[in-house]
XYZ file of C-alpha atoms in Angstrom:
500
model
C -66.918 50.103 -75.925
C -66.138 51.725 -72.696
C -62.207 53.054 -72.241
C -60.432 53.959 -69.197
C -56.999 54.012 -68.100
C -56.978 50.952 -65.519
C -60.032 48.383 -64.553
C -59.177 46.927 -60.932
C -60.583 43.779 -60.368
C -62.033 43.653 -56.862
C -63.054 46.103 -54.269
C -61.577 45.155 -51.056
C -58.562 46.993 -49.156
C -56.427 46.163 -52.077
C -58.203 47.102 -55.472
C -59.726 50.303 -53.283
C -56.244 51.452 -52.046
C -54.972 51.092 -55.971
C -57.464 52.965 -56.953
C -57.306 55.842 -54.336
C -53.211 55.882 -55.259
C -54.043 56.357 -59.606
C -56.911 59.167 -58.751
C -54.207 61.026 -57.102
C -52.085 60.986 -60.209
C -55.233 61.337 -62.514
C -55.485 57.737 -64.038
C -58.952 56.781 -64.979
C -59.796 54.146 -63.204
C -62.391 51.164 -63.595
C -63.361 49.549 -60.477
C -65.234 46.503 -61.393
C -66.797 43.949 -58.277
C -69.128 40.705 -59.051
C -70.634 41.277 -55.263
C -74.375 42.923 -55.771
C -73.036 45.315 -52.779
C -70.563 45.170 -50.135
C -70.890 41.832 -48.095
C -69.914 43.238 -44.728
C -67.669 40.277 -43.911
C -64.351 41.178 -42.204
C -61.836 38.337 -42.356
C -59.234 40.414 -41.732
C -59.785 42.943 -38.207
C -56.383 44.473 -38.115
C -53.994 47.176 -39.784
C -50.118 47.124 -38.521
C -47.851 50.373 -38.776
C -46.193 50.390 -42.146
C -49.772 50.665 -43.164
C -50.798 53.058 -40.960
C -47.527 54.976 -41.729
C -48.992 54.800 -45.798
C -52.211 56.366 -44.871
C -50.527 58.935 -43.074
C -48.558 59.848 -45.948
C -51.443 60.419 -48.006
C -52.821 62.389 -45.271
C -56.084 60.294 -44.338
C -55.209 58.437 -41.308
C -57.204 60.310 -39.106
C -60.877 58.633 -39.734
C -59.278 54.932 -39.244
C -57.875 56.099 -35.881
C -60.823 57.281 -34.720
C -62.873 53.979 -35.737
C -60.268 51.834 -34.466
C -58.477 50.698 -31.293
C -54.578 50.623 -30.853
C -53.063 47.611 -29.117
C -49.415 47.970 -28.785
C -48.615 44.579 -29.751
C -48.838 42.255 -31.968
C -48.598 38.229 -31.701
C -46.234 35.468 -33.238
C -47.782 32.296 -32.907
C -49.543 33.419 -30.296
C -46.585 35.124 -28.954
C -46.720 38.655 -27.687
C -44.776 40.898 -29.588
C -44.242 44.688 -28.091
C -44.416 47.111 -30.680
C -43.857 50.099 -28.170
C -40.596 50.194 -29.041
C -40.777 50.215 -32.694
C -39.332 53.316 -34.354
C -42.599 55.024 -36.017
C -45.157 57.869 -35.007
C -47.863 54.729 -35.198
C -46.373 51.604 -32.520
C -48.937 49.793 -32.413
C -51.764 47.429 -33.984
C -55.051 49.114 -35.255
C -58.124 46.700 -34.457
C -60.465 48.083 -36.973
C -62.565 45.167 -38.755
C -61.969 44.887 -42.611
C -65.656 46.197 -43.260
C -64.644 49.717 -41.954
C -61.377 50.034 -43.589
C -63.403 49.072 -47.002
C -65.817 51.905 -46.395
C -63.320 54.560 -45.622
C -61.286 54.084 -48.872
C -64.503 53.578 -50.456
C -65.633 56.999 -49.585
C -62.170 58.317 -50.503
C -62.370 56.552 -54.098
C -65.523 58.155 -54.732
C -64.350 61.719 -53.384
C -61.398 61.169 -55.879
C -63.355 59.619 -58.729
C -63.489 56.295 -58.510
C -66.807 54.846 -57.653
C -66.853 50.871 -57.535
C -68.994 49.190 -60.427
C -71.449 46.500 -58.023
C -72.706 43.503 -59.945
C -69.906 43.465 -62.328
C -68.128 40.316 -62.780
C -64.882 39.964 -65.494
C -65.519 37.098 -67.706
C -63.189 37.497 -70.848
C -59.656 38.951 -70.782
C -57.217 39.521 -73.748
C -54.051 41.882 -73.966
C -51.898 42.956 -76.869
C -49.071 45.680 -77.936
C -51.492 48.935 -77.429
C -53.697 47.488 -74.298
C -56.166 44.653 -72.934
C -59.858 44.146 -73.227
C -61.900 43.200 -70.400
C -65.121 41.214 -70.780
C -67.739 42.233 -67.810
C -70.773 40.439 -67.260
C -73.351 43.365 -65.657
C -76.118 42.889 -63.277
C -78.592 41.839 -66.372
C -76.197 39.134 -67.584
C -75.385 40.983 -70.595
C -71.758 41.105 -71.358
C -69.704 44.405 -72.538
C -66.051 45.015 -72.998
C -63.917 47.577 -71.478
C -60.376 48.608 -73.231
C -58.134 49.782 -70.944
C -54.052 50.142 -71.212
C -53.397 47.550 -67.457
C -55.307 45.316 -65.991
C -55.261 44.702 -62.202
C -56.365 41.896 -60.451
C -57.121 42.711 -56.902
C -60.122 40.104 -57.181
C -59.125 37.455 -54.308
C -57.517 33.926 -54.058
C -59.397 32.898 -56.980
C -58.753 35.709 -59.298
C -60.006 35.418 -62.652
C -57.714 38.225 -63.546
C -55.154 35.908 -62.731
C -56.548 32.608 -64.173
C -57.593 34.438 -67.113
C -54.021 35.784 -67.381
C -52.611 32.154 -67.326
C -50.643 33.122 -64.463
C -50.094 29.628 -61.866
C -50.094 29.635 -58.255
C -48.333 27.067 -56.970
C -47.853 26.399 -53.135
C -48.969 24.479 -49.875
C -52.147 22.707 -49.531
C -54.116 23.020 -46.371
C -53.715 21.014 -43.398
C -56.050 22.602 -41.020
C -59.178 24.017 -40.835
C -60.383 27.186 -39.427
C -64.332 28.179 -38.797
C -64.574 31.772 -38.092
C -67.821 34.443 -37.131
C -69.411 37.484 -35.582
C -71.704 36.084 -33.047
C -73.452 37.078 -29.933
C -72.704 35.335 -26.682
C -75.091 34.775 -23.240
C -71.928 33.167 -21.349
C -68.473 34.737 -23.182
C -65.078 34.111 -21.357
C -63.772 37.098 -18.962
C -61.986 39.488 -21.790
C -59.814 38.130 -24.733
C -59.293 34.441 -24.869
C -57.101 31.770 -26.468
C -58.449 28.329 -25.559
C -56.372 24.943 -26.135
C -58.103 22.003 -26.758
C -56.684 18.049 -27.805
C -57.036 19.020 -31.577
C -56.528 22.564 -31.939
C -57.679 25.895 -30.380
C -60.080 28.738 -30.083
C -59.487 32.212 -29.946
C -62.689 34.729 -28.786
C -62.287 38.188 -28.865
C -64.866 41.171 -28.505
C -64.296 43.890 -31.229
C -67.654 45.677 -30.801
C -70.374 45.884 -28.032
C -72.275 42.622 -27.558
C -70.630 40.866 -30.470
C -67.504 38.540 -30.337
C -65.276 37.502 -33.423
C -64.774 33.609 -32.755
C -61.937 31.744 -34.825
C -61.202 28.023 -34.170
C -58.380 26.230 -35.697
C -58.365 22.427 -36.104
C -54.844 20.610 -36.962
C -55.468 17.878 -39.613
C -58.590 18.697 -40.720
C -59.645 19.708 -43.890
C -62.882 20.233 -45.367
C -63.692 20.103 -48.718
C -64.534 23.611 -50.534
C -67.687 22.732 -51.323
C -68.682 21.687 -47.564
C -71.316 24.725 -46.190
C -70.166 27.138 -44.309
C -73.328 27.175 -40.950
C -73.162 28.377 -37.583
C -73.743 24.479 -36.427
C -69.793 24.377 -38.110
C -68.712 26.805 -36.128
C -70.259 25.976 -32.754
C -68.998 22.522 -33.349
C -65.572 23.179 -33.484
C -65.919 25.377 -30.814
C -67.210 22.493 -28.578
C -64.933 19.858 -29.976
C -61.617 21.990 -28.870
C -63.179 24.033 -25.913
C -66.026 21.667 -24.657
C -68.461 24.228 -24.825
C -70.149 27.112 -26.961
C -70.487 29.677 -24.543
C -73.776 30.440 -25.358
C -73.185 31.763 -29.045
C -75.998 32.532 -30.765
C -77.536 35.365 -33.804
C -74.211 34.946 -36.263
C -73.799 37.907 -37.961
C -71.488 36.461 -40.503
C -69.312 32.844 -40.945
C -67.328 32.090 -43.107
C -64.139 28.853 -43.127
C -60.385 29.305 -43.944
C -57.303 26.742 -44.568
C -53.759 26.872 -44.736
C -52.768 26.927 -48.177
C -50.178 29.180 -48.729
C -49.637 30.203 -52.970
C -47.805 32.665 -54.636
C -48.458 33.900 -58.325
C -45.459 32.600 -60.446
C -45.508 36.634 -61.614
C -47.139 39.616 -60.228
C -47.325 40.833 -63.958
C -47.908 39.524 -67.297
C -47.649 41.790 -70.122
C -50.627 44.575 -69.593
C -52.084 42.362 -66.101
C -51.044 42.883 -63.100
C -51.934 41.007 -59.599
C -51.960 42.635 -56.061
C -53.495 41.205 -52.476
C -54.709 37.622 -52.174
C -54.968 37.360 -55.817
C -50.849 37.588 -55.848
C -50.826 35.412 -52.455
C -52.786 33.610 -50.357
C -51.804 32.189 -46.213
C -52.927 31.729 -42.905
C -53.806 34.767 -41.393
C -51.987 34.191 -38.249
C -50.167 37.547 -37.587
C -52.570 39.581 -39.022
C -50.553 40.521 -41.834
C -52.949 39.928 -44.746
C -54.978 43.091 -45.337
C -51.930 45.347 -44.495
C -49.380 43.145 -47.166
C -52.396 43.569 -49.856
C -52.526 47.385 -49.094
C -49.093 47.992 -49.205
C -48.958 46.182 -52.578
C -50.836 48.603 -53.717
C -49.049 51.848 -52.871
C -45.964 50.084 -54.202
C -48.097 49.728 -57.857
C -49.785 52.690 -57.803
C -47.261 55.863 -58.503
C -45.533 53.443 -60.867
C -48.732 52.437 -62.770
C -48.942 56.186 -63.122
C -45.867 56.767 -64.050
C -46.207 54.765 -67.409
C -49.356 55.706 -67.827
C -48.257 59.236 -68.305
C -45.470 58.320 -70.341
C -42.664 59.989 -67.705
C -41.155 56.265 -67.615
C -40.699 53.427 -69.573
C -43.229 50.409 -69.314
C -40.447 48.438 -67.373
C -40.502 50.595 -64.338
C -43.367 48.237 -63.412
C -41.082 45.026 -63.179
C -39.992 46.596 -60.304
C -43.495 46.139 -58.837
C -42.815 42.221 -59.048
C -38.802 42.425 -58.327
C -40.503 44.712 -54.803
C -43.194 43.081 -53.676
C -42.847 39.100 -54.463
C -39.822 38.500 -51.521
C -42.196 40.467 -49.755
C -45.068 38.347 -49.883
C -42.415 35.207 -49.793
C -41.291 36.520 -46.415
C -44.877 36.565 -45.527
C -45.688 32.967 -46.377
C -42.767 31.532 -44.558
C -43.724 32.994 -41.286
C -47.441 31.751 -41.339
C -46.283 28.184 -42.135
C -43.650 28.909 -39.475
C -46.038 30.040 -37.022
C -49.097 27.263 -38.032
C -46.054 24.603 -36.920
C -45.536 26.395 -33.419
C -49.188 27.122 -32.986
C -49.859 23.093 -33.411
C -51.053 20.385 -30.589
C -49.099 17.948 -29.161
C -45.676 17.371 -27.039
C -43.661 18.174 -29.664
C -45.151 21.148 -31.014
C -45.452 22.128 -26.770
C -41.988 21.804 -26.400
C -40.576 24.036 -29.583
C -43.145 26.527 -28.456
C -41.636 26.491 -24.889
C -38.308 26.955 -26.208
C -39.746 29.803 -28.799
C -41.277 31.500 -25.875
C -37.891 31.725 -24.529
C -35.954 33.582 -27.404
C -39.023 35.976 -27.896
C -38.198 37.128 -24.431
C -35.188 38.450 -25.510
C -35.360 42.140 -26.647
C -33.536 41.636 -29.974
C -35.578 38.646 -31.132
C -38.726 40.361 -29.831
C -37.785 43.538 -31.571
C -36.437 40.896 -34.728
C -40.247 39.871 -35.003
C -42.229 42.885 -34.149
C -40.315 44.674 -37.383
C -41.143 41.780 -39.644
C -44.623 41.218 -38.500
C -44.856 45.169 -39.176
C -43.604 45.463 -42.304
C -41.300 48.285 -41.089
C -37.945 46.526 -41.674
C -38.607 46.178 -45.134
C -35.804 46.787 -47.059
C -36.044 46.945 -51.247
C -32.904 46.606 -53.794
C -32.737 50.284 -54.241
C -28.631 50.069 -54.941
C -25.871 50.324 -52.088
C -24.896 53.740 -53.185
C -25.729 55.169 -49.377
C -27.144 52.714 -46.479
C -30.397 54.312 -46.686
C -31.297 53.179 -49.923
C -34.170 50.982 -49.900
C -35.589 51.512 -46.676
C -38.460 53.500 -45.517
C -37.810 57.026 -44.255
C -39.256 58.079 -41.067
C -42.015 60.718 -40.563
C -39.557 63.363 -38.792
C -40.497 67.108 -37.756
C -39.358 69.403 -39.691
C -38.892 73.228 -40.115
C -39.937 74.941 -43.600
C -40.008 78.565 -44.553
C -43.628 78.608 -43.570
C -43.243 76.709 -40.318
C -43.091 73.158 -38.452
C -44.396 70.326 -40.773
C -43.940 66.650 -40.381
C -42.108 65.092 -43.416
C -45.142 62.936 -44.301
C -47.159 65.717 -45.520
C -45.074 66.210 -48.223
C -46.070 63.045 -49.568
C -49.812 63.924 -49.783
C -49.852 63.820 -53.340
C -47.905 60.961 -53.557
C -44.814 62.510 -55.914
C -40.941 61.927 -55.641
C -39.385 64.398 -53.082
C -35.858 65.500 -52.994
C -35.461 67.332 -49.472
C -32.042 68.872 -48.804
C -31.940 68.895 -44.766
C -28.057 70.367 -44.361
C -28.953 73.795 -44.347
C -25.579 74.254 -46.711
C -26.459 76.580 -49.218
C -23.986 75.228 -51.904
C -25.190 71.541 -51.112
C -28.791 72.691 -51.602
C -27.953 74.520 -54.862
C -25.953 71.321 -56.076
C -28.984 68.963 -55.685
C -31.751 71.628 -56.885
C -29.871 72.589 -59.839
C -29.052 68.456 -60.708
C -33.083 68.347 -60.397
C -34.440 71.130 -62.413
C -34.940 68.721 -65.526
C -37.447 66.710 -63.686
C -39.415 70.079 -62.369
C -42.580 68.468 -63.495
C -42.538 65.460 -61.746
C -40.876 66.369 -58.339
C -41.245 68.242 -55.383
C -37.947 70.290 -53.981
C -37.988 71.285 -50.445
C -35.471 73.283 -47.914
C -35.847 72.147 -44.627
C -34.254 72.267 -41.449
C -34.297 68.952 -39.017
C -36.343 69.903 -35.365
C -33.551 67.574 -33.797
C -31.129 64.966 -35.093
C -33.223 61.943 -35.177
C -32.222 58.831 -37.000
C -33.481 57.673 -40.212
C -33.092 54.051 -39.899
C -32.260 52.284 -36.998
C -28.100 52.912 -36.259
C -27.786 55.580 -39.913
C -27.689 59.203 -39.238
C -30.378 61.632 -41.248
C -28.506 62.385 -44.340
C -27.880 66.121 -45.686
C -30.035 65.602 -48.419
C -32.468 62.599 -49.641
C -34.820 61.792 -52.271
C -37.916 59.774 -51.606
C -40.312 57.578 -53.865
C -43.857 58.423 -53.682
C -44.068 55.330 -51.586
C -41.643 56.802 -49.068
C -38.512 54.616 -49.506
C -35.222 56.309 -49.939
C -33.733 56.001 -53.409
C -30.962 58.243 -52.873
C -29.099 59.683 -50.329
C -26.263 62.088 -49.317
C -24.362 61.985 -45.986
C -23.553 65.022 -43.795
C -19.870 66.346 -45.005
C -19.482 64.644 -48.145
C -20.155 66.060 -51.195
C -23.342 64.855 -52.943
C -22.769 62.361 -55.892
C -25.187 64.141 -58.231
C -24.309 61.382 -61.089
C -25.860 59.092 -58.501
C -28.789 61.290 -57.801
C -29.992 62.133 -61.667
C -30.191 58.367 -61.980
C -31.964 57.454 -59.386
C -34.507 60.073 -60.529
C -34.391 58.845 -64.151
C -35.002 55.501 -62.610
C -38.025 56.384 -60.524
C -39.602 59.573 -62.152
C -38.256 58.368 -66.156
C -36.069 60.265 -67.985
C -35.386 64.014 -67.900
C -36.829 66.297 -69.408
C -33.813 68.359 -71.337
């Protein structure tokens, strides 16, 4: 019987992310797929800057900027949200297809030690007390187990991590239909298109040389699951709502998506856990998908590891679901929000007139470009300081050994505790309150480059201490005195008790 420390389920942006965030802590990891090889579909063509801000703190943004191509924007129901303004080193959308952002943390599994098992499909699933047992069916048919202490599924909307779990996923059923591909074109419209037709619309846009990614939406129709998914589909619908094909021809890929929005009742059950479109499924309108899956798992990952190594308490990850489920919520209520705007018709025509309007104005542009983002997520880290909770922003610092930017202290994704006031007696206050968790946490003296902001209208604090994940969890203002009582249990909370 093969043992490891996790098995991920699924090796898309999610499952490879997870599995990129437990190397760096040293979990074993198991990273099972029932694809023969990567497919080289890419539903999702996007990555929005709270993601881009997580790959920078692991220090391995660089290769996805190069690939991809920033747009500083993003849309709301086909709405043009300006993310120039947003308040991160990254404003801006990423167009890099899902293919490439697979292969990058693909190669960074395998530099880390996790190389994804092809051909390997989980068939049986059964947890107890001291772990779970996975059943994988291998490339020969042959079934074999694999013990493990958690379980992930990061396996897609039809998880059998999550069905084997007996874990429901209630929501919306689909009202629409969309038909979606990679396809060459002899007559393509004049640069990036949005085309409205009686019954829906059609959106053409050219990601690479030569190819264009076509996605048409039809209101009120909905195909049956079992219905084929052909280029004559696609070109159909395109014709139907546009009243022509533009010459497509030579798909490179197809491939049909609905409406239905679900959310797992849990994102854990005992020893399984659930991340990406296995924990949630919706629309993709927004673009928010792949990011909201990746960012799941960075929020799992440094907890996962956590337990694993017995620093906390197994119910540090109920914080995963407590984290991540309004999250996803959040998410779901948007896309329905913006499928109802995005619809044909007078009504629909005359809310979206009226939307158009508000998103005009800076605050409600600024309202949706932080949502859409991810950046104005906020978790219930306590109200002990007004930073708690949110994200802390990458500023420029000065160390001993010269000018850093804050990120890089998070390469290897531990807790930091970085005293910025430059008072000696504050810095000796917080270091000495942190000693007991020496083996878990980084310490570091710094002095600010200027006196930026760390969220929105709150001041940079004299000293703060940071989840691996890069959310404050404590805080201490300039002038006050630091309330160490409230500092030791935010790191017993987030690192597990001290060690005395």
């Amino acid at each position: 019987m093969t043992k490891t420390d996790v098995v991920i389920a699924g090796a898309g942006p999610t499952g490879l992310m997870l599995a990129c965030e437990l190397r760096l802590h040293g979990v074993e990891v198991l990273v099972l797929d029932k694809l023969e090889t990567r497919s080289g579909e890419s539903r999702a063509s996007g990555l929005h800057a709270r993601t881009l801000e997580l790959l920078d703190q692991r220090g391995i943004l660089g290769p996805y900027l190069a690939e991809g191509t920033t747009v500083p924007a993003g849309l709301f129901a086909k709405q043009l949200l300006d993310f120039s303004k947003l308040e991160t080193r990254h404003p801006f959308t990423l167009l890099l297809l899902q293919n490439r952002v697979e292969v990058l943390l693909e190669q960074r599994g395998a530099e880390l030690g996790a190389p994804v098992c092809w051909s390997s499909e989980v068939v049986g699933l059964r947890q107890g007390e001291a772990g779970a047992e996975v059943d994988v069916r291998g490339p020969d048919g042959s079934v074999s187990t694999v013990r493990a202490e958690y379980v992930v599924g990061c396996d897609g909307g039809r998880s059998a991590v999550r069905k084997l779990a007996g874990i429901d996923f209630p929501g919306t059923p689909a009202t629409l239909t969309s038909w979606l591909g990679d396809v060459e074109m002899t007559d393509p419209p004049d640069g990036p298109a949005v085309l409205a037709g009686e019954s829906g619309n059609v959106s053409i846009l050219g990601y690479e040389p030569g190819w264009y990614r076509v996605f048409t939406t039809e209101y009120d129709r909905v195909t049956a699951r079992d219905e084929p998914v052909t280029f004559e589909r696609l070109r159909d619908a395109t014709v139907r709502i546009a009243g022509k094909d533009f010459g497509m021809n030579s798909p490179r890929w197809l491939s049909r998506i609905g409406d239905a929005a679900r959310l797992a009742a849990g994102f854990r059950r005992g020893r399984v856990l659930l991340a990406g479109d296995a924990a949630h499924i919706h629309f993709p309108a927004g673009g928010q998908g792949m990011s909201l899956g990746m960012q799941d798992a960075v929020n799992l990952g440094w907890k996962l590891a956590t337990v694993i190594h017995r620093h906390a308490p197994d119910d540090l990850l109920d914080s995963y679901h407590s984290e991540r489920y309004p999250v996803a919520e959040r998410v779901l209520q948007n896309t329905r929000a913006q499928i109802a705007l995005a619809r044909p018709g007078a009504h629909a025509g005359a809310l979206r007139e009226l939307f158009a309007g508000l998103v005009a104005v800076g605050e409600v542009n600024h309202l949706l470009a932080g949502m859409i983002s991810a950046l104005d997520v906020r978790y219930p880290l306590g109200e002990a300081h007004p930073l708690c909770g949110y994200r802390f922003p990458d500023l420029d610092l000065t160390v001993p050994s010269g000018d850093i930017r804050l990120f890089s202290l998070l390469h290897k994704a531990r807790p930091l505790l970085l005293n910025l006031s430059g008072d000696a007696v504050v810095a000796a206050e917080v270091t000495t309150a942190a000693k007991a968790w020496a083996d878990r946490l980084d310490v570091v003296d710094a002095r600010r480059a200027d006196r930026a902001r760390a969220a929105g209208e709150i001041p940079s604090p004299a000293a703060v201490l940071l989840r691996p994940d890069g959310y404050t969890a404590w805080a201490a203002s300039d002038g006050e005195a630091p309330d160490i009582v409230a500092l030791e249990a935010a790191l017993t909370t987030w690192a597990g008790p001290a060690d005395r």
